[in-house]
XYZ file of C-alpha atoms in Angstrom:
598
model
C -151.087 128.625 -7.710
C -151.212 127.138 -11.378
C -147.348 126.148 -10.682
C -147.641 124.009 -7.846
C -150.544 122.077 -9.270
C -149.079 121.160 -12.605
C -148.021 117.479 -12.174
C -144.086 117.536 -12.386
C -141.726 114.525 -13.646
C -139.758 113.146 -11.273
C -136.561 113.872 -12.220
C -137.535 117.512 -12.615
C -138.740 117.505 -8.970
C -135.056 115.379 -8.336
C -133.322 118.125 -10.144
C -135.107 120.735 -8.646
C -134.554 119.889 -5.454
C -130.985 119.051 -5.972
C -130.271 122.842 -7.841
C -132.042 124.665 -4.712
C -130.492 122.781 -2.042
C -127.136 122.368 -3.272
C -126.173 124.337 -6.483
C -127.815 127.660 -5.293
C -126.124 127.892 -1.905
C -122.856 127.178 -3.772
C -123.363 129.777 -5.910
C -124.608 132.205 -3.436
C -122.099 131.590 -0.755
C -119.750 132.234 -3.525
C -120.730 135.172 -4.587
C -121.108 136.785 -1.446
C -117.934 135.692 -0.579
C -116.610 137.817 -3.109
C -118.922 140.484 -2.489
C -117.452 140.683 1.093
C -113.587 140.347 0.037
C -113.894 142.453 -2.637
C -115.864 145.346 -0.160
C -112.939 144.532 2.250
C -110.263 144.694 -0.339
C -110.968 148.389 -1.791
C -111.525 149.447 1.891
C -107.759 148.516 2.346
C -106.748 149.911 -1.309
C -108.653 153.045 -0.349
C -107.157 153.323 2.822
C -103.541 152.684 1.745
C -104.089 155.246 -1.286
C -105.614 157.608 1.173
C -102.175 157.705 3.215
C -100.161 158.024 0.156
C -102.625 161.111 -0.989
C -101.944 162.504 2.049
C -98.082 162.272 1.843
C -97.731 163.448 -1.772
C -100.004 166.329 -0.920
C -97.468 167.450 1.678
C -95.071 167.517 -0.151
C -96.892 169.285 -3.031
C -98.099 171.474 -0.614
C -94.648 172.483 1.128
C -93.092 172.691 -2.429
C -96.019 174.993 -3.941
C -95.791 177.493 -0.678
C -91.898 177.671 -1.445
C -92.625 178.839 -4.956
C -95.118 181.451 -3.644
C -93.416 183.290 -1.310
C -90.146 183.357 -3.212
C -92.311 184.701 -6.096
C -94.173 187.215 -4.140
C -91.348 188.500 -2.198
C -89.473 188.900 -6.094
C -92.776 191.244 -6.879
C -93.218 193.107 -3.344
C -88.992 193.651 -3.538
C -89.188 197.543 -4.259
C -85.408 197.658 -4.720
C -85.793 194.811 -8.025
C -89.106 196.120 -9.185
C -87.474 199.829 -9.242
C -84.222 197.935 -11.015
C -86.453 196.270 -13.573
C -88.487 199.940 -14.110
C -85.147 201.557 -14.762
C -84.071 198.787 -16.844
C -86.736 199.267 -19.336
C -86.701 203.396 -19.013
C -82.711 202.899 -20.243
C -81.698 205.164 -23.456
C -77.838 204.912 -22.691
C -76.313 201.473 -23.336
C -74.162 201.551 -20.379
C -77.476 202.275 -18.567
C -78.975 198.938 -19.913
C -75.493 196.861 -19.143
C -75.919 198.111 -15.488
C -79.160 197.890 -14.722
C -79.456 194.658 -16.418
C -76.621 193.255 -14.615
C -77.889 194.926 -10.750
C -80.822 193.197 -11.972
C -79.817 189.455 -12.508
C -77.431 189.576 -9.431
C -80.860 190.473 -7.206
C -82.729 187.675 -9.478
C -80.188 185.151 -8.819
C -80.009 185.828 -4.762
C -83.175 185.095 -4.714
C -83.684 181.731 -6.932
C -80.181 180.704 -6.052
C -81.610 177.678 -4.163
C -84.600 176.890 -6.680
C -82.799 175.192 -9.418
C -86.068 174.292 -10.658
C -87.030 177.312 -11.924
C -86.137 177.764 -15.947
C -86.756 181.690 -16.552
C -88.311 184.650 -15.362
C -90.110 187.336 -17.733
C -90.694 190.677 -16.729
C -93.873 192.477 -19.033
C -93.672 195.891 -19.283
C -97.185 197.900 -19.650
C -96.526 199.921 -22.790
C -94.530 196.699 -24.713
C -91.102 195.148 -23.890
C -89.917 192.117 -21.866
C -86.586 191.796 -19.989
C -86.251 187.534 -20.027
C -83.874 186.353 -17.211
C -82.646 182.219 -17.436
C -82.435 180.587 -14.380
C -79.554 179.653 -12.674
C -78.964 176.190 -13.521
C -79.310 175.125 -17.446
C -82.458 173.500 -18.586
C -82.693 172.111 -21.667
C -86.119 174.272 -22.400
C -86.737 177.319 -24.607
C -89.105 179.397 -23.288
C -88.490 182.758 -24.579
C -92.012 183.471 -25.450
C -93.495 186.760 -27.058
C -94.782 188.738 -24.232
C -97.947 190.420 -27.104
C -98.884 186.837 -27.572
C -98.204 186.546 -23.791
C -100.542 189.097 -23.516
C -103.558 187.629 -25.381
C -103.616 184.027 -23.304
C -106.464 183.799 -20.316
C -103.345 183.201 -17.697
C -102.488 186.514 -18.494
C -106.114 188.044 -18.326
C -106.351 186.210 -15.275
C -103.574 187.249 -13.463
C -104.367 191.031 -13.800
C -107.817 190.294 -12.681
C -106.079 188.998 -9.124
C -103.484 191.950 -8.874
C -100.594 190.738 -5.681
C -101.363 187.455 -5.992
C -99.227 184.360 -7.304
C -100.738 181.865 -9.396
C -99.659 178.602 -10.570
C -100.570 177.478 -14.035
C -100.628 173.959 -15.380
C -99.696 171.913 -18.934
C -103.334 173.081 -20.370
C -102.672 176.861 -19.478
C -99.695 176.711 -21.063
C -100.208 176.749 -24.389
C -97.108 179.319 -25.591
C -94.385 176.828 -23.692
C -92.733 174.201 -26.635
C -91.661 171.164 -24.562
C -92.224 167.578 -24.121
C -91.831 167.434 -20.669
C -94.753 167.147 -18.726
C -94.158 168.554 -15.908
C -93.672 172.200 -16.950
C -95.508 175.205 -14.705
C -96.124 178.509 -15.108
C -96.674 181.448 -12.174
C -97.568 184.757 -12.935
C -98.612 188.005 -11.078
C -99.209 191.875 -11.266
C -97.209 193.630 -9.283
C -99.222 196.413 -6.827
C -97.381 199.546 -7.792
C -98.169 202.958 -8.577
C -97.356 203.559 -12.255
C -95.466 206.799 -11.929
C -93.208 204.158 -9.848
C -93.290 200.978 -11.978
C -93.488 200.408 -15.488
C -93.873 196.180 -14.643
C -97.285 194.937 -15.599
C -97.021 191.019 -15.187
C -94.099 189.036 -13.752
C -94.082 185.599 -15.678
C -91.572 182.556 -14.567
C -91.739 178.548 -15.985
C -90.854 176.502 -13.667
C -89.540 172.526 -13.994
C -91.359 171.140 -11.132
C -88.966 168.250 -9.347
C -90.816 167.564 -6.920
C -93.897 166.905 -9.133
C -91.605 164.761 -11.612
C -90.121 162.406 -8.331
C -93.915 161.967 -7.997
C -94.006 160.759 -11.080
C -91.139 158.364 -10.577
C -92.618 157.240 -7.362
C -95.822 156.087 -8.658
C -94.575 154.527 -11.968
C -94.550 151.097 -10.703
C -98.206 151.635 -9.200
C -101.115 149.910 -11.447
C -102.236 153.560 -11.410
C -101.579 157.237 -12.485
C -101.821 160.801 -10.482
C -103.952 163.827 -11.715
C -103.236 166.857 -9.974
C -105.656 169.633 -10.065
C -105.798 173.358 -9.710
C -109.204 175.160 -7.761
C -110.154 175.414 -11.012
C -110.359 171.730 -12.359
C -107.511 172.285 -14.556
C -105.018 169.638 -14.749
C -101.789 170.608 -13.446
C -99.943 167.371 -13.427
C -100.726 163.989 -14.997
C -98.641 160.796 -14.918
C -100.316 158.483 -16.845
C -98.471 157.184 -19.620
C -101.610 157.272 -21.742
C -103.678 160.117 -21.600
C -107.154 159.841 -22.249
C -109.042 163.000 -22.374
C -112.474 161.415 -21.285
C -111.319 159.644 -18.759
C -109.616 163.633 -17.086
C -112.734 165.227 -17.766
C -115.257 162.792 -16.356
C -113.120 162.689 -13.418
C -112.765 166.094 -12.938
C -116.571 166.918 -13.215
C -117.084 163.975 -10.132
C -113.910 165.151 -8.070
C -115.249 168.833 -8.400
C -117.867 169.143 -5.378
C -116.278 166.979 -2.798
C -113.447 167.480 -0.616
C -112.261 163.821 -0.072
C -113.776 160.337 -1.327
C -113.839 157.615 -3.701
C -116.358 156.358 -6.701
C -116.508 154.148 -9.849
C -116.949 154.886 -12.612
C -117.160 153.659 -16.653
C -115.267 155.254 -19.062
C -115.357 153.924 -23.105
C -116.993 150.566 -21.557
C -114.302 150.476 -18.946
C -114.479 150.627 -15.490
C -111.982 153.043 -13.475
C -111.289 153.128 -9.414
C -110.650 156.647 -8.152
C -109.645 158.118 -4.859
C -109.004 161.994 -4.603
C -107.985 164.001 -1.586
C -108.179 168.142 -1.197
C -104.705 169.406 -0.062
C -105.133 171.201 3.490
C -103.294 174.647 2.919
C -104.906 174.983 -0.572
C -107.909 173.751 -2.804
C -106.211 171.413 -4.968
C -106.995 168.216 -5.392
C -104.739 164.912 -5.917
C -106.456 162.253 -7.543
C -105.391 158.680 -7.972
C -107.167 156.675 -10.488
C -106.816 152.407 -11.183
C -108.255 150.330 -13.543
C -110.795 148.377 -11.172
C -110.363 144.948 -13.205
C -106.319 145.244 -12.496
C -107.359 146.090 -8.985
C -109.500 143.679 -8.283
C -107.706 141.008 -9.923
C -106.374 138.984 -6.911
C -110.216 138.677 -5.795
C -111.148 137.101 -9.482
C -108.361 135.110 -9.096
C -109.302 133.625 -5.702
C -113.316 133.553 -6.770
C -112.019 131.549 -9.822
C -110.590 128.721 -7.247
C -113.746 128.670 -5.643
C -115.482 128.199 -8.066
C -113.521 125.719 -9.430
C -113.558 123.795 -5.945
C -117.603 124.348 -6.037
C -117.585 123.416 -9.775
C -115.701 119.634 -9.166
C -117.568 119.106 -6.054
C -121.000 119.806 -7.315
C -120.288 117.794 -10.604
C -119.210 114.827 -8.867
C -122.717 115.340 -6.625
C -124.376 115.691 -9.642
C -122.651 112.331 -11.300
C -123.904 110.441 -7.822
C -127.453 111.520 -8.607
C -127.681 111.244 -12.009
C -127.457 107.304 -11.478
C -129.588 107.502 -8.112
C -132.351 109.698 -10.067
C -131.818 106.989 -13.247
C -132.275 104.139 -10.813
C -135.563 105.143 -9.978
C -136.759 107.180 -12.718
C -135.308 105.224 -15.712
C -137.596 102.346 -15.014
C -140.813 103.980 -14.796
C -140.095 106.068 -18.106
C -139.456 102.911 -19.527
C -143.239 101.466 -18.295
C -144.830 104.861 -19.406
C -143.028 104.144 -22.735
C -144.418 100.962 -23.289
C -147.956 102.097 -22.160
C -148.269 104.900 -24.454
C -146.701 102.214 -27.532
C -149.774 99.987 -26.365
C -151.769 103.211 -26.004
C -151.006 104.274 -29.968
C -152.334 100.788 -30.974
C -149.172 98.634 -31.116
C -148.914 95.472 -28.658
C -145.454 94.977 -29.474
C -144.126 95.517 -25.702
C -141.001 94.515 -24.701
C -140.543 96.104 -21.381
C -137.449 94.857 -19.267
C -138.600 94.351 -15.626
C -136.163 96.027 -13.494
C -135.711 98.958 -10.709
C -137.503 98.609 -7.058
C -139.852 95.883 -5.951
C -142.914 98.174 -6.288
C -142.068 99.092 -10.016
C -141.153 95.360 -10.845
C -144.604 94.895 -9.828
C -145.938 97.143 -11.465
C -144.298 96.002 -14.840
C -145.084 92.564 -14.344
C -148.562 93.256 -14.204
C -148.824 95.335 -16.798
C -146.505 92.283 -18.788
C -149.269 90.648 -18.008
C -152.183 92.136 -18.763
C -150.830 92.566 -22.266
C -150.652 89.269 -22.476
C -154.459 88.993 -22.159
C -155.082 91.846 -24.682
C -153.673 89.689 -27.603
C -155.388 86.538 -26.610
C -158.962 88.596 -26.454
C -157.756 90.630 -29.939
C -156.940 87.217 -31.408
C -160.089 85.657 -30.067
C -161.642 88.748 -31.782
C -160.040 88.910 -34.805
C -161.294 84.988 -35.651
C -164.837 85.811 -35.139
C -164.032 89.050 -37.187
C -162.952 86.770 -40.097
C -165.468 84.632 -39.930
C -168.189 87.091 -40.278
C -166.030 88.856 -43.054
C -165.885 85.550 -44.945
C -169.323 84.793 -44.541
C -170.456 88.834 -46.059
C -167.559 88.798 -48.939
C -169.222 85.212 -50.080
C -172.541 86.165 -49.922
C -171.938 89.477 -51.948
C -169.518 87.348 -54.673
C -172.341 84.488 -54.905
C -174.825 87.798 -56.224
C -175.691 86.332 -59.573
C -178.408 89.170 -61.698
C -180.607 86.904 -63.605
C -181.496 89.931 -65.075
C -178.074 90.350 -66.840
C -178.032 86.885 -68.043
C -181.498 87.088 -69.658
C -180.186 90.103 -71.657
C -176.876 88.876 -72.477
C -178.364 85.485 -73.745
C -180.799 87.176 -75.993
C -177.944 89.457 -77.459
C -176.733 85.844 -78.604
C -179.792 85.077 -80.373
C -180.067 87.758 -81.636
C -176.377 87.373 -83.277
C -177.175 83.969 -84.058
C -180.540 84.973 -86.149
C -178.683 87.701 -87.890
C -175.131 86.796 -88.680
C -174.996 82.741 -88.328
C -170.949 84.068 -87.874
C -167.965 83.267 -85.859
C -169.466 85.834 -83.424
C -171.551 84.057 -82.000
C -168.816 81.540 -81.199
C -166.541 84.257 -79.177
C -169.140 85.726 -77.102
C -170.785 82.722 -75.818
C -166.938 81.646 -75.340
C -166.336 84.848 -74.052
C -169.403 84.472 -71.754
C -168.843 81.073 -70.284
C -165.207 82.226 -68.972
C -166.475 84.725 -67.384
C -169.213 82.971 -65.693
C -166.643 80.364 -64.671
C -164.297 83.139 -62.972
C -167.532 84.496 -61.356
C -168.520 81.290 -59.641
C -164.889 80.193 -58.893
C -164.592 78.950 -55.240
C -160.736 78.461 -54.881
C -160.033 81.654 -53.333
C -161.260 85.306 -52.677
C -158.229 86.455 -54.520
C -156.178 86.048 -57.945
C -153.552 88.535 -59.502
C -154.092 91.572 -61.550
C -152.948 89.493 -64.835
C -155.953 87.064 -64.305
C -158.010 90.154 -63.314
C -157.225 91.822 -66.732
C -158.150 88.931 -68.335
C -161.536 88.695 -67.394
C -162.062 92.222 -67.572
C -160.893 91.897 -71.798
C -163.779 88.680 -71.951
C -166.443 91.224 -70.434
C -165.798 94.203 -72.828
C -165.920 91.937 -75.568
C -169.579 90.845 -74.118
C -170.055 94.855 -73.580
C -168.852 95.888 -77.262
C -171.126 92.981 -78.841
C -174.104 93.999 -76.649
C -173.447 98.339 -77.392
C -171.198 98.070 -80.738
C -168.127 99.930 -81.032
C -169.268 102.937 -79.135
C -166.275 103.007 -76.839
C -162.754 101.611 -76.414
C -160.897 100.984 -73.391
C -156.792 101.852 -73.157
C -154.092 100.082 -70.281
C -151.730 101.492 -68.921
C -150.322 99.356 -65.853
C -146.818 98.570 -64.327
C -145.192 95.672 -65.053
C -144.234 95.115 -61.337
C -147.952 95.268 -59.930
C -149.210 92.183 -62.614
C -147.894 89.684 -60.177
C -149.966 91.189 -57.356
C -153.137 89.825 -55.495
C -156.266 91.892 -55.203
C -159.980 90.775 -54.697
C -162.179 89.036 -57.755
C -164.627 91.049 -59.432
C -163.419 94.251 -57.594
C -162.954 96.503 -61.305
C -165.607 95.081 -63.812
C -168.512 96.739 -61.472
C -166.589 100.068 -61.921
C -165.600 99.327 -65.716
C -169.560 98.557 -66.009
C -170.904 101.677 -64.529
C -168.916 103.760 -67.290
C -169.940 101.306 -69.928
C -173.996 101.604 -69.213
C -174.681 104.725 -67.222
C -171.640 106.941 -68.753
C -171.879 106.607 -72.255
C -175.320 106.205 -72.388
C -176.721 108.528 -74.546
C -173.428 109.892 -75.804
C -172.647 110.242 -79.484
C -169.077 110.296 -79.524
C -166.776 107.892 -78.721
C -166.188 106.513 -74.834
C -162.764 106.357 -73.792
C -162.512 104.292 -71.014
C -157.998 104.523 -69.055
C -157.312 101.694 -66.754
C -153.806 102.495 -64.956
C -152.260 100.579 -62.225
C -148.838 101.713 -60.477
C -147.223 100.757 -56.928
C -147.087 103.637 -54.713
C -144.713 102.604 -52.009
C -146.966 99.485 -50.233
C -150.341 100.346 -51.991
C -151.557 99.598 -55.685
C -153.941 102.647 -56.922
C -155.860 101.676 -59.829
C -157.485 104.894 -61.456
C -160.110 104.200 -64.162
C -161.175 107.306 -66.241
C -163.782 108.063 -68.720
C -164.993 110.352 -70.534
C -168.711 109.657 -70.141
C -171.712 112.106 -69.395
C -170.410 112.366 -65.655
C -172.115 113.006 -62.170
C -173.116 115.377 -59.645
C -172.026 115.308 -56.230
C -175.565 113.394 -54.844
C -175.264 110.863 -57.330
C -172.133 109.883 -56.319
C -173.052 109.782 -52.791
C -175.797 107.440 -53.635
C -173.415 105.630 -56.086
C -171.679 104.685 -53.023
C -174.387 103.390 -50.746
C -176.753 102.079 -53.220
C -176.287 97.877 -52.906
C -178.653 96.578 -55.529
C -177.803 97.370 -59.021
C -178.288 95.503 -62.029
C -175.133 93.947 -62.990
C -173.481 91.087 -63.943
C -172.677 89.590 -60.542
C -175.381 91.942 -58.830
C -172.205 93.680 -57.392
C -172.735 97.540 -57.595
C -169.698 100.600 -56.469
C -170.943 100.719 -52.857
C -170.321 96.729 -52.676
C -166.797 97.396 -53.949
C -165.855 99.856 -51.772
C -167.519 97.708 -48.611
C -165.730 94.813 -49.490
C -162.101 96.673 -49.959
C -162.992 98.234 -46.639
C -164.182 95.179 -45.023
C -161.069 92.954 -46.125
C -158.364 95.655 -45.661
C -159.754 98.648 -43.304
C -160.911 102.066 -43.602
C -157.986 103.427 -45.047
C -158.529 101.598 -48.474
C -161.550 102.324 -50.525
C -162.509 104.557 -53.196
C -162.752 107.780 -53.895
C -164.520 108.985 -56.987
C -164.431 112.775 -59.078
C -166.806 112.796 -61.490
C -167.497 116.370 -63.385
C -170.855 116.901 -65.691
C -169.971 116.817 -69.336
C -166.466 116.027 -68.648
C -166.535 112.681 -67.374
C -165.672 110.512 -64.000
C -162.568 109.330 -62.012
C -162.602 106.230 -60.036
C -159.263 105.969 -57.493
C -159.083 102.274 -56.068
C -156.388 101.941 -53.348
C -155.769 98.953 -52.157
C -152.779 97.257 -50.331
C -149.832 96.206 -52.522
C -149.979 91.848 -51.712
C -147.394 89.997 -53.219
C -148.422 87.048 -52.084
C -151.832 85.107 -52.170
C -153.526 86.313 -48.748
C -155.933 83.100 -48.952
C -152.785 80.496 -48.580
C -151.305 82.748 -45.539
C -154.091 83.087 -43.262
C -153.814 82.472 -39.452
């Protein structure tokens, strides 16, 4: 594989080695750890809430049966069903007072001992109620208006399953005003003939206790009881906040199974639930949790491990960071140096430390170095020499050729004029000659360069008349500098002969100088005939050229390059009809390079 050949550092191999030995079993003993606690902790929890399902639903149970059979022996009591029919078939008042009172004596014998429930209702067929209050107070109203009675699904419902009791919860009971949340309802038809009983629906509310001391029990749990009907509907809920989503995602998982326990995430929020199916009937108890509160304790105790894991493993890695540095730090100092000496740059100063076989190593390369400079300095001499020996050779280029023409301009002057002119130019002349064969030095500032460039174009305007003019434009800071003799007039001289030639209007001839950080660009401009891109190609290899030192652009640029490297030069844009650029850079030299060499 691609991976395993790739040449790896050695700290990444040090690292990696340390991370899969040490950090990853950490980590995975850690998590596993709490994997297997928190597995054995909800097996408890679910256990534990398992018992307590099972207790509550006993009681539930025992306490639901009760309400049955005292309310279906109320509606199978022939006696208090015939009392209630001749209660509501009553013209005569003292009919009414009779029955009605026969009537609450037999409903009070039998719910003497349920002080739970609040009221019983008694729905006629063909309209009319008789309301009976239970026989302890409760601070409820639930007089309700037995058409609307009539109109709610309990109602439909409990016709549909004639003889039998059934219990209603909160949702169902829509008609009952009251805050308390543990109101029920039970209703059912009566199974008599109608020539014998006028009673259509039997309706009670009841204030379950033993729901409520459910309620009580559990209210120091982290959790909350939903209690539900066959149906799914909710008959009791003890949570303090309600949150529809939570019920009804609950009730859709709780729905198909008898007994069990899931997760699930409600609103981004996990939830713990355990639900158990009562034996005697097919409710369902349900306990839910938050699972973060539940599994708290195990966060808690993964947190310490971690913590342990985190102190341990930091102080390992602390111990290797110095062992790995002890080795590695040496030899990334060596490749350092080696890729500094690589780049070009022998200025290595590489500390010699770490084991015997990298001290070695760095003392040989120390020394090898060493040797590099004394065969760079060997070859830098011999470079000199031979540099020396070509710059002298192309200064000492004298054009007869030019002098010939020049000295008959003179005589020329002199047969003409028998003026002062004559007088400058041959003065003019014989400084310039005398700068040309000069042998103190290679070099002189840009002031003296200027100077002989202002004797030549007085020769040039003498020679050609006033057919151009040449404008300055240098920095004061750059007239102090030291650049090579003779390296502008060739350049000034091509734009005299070759780009004016021929030209009618006037030459303009822009000689600027500036420093641009350690370089001096000199940029001379005219606005001569200018070239096409071959001639200037040729214009910088062609050697022989008549001028006044025999010096043409190609020996310029050579000798720039040949004293200060390839990145100086020139660089020439020349347009036809618009005229030429010549760009000279050269290194900025503040001193005299002649009086500092090694």
């Amino acid at each position: 594989m691609r991976i395993f050949k790739k040449r790896w550092p050695i700290t990444s191999i040090l690292y990696g080695m340390f991370f899969f030995v040490i950090v990853m079993p950490i980590v995975l003993v850690a998590s596993l750890s709490l994997r297997a606690y928190t597995d054995i902790l909800l097996a408890n929890i679910t256990s534990r809430t398992m018992q307590t399902l099972e207790q509550v639903s006993y009681s539930i149970d025992q306490e639901k049966s009760r309400y049955i059979r005292t309310i279906a022996a109320i509606a199978t009591d022939n006696n208090l069903i015939s009392l209630a029919t001749s209660y509501h078939r009553s013209t005569e008042s003292k009919d009414l007072f009779y029955n009605s009172f026969q009537l609450e004596n037999q409903l009070k014998n039998y719910l003497h001992d349920m002080p739970d429930v609040v009221s019983a209702m008694f729905v006629y067929r063909n309209g009319g109620a008789y309301f009976f209050e239970g026989t302890h107070f409760h601070n409820i109203d639930t007089r309700i208006n037995e058409d609307l009675l009539k109109r709610t699904p309990l109602y439909q419902k409990a016709l549909q399953n004639q003889g039998r009791v059934l219990l209603f919860g909160s949702e169902e009971n829509a008609l009952i005003e009251s805050n308390d949340k543990f109101i029920l309802s039970a209703a059912i038809a009566p199974q008599y003939e109608r020539s014998f009983s006028d009673v259509e629906m039997i309706y009670f509310v009841i204030q379950a206790k033993s729901f409520e001391n459910l309620a009580e029990s559990t209210s120091n749990q982290i959790g909350s009881f939903i209690i539900l009907d066959g149906n799914g509907s909710i008959m009791l809920d003890t949570s303090k906040d309600k949150n529809k989503n939570i019920e009804k995602q609950t009730i859709q998982q709780v729905r198909d199974k008898k007994n069990g326990n899931f997760k699930t995430n409600v609103n981004g929020e996990e939830m713990f639930v355990t639900f158990l199916t009562m034996d005697r009937t097919d409710w369902k108890i349900v306990y839910m949790t938050e699972y973060d509160q539940m599994t708290a304790e195990v966060r808690q105790i993964y947190r310490f491990i971690m913590n342990v894991s985190a102190a341990g493993l930091a102080l390992f890695l602390i111990v290797s960071f110095f062992l790995v540095r002890s080795i590695v730090g040496p030899i990334k100092s060596l490749i350092y140096q080696m890729n500094k000496m690589k780049s070009g740059s022998l200025n290595v100063d590489l500390e010699l430390s770490g084991p015997l076989e990298v001290y070695s190593l760095g003392k040989t390369f120390q020394s090898m170095i060493v040797r590099i400079k004394e065969l760079i300095i060997e070859k830098q001499e011999q470079e000199k020499l031979k540099n020396r020996a070509e710059i002298d050779a192309l200064q000492s280029q004298i054009n007869p050729h030019f002098l010939v023409n020049t000295l008959n301009a003179i005589k020329i002057m002199a047969m003409l004029s028998k003026a002062t002119n004559l007088v400058e130019m041959t003065d003019s002349l014989i400084k310039l000659l005398s700068s040309t064969f000069h042998r103190g030095g290679s070099y002189l500032q840009v002031f003296d360069e200027m100077q002989s460039l202002e004797k030549y174009i007085h020769i040039m305007k003498v020679r050609y008349g006033d057919r151009f003019k040449v404008e300055y434009a240098f920095e004061e800071n750059i007239m102090n500098a030291y650049i090579l003799k003779l390296l502008l007039q060739p350049i000034l001289e091509n734009a005299i002969i070759h780009g004016f030639y021929a030209k009618e209007s006037m030459g303009i001839i822009k000689i600027k100088g500036e420093k641009q950080e350690d370089q001096l660009i000199i940029t001379i401009t005219d606005n001569g005939k200018g070239m096409e891109q071959r001639t200037m190609e040729a214009l910088l290899q062609e050697n022989k050229v008549e001028s006044l030192c025999g010096i043409g652009i190609a020996n310029v640029n050579d000798r720039i390059r040949l004293n200060y490297g390839e990145a100086y030069g020139l660089e020439i844009h020349s347009e036809p009809g618009i005229g030429t650029e010549v760009i000279v850079t050269l290194p900025f030299l503040p001193i005299n390079p002649d009086k500092h060499t090694i």
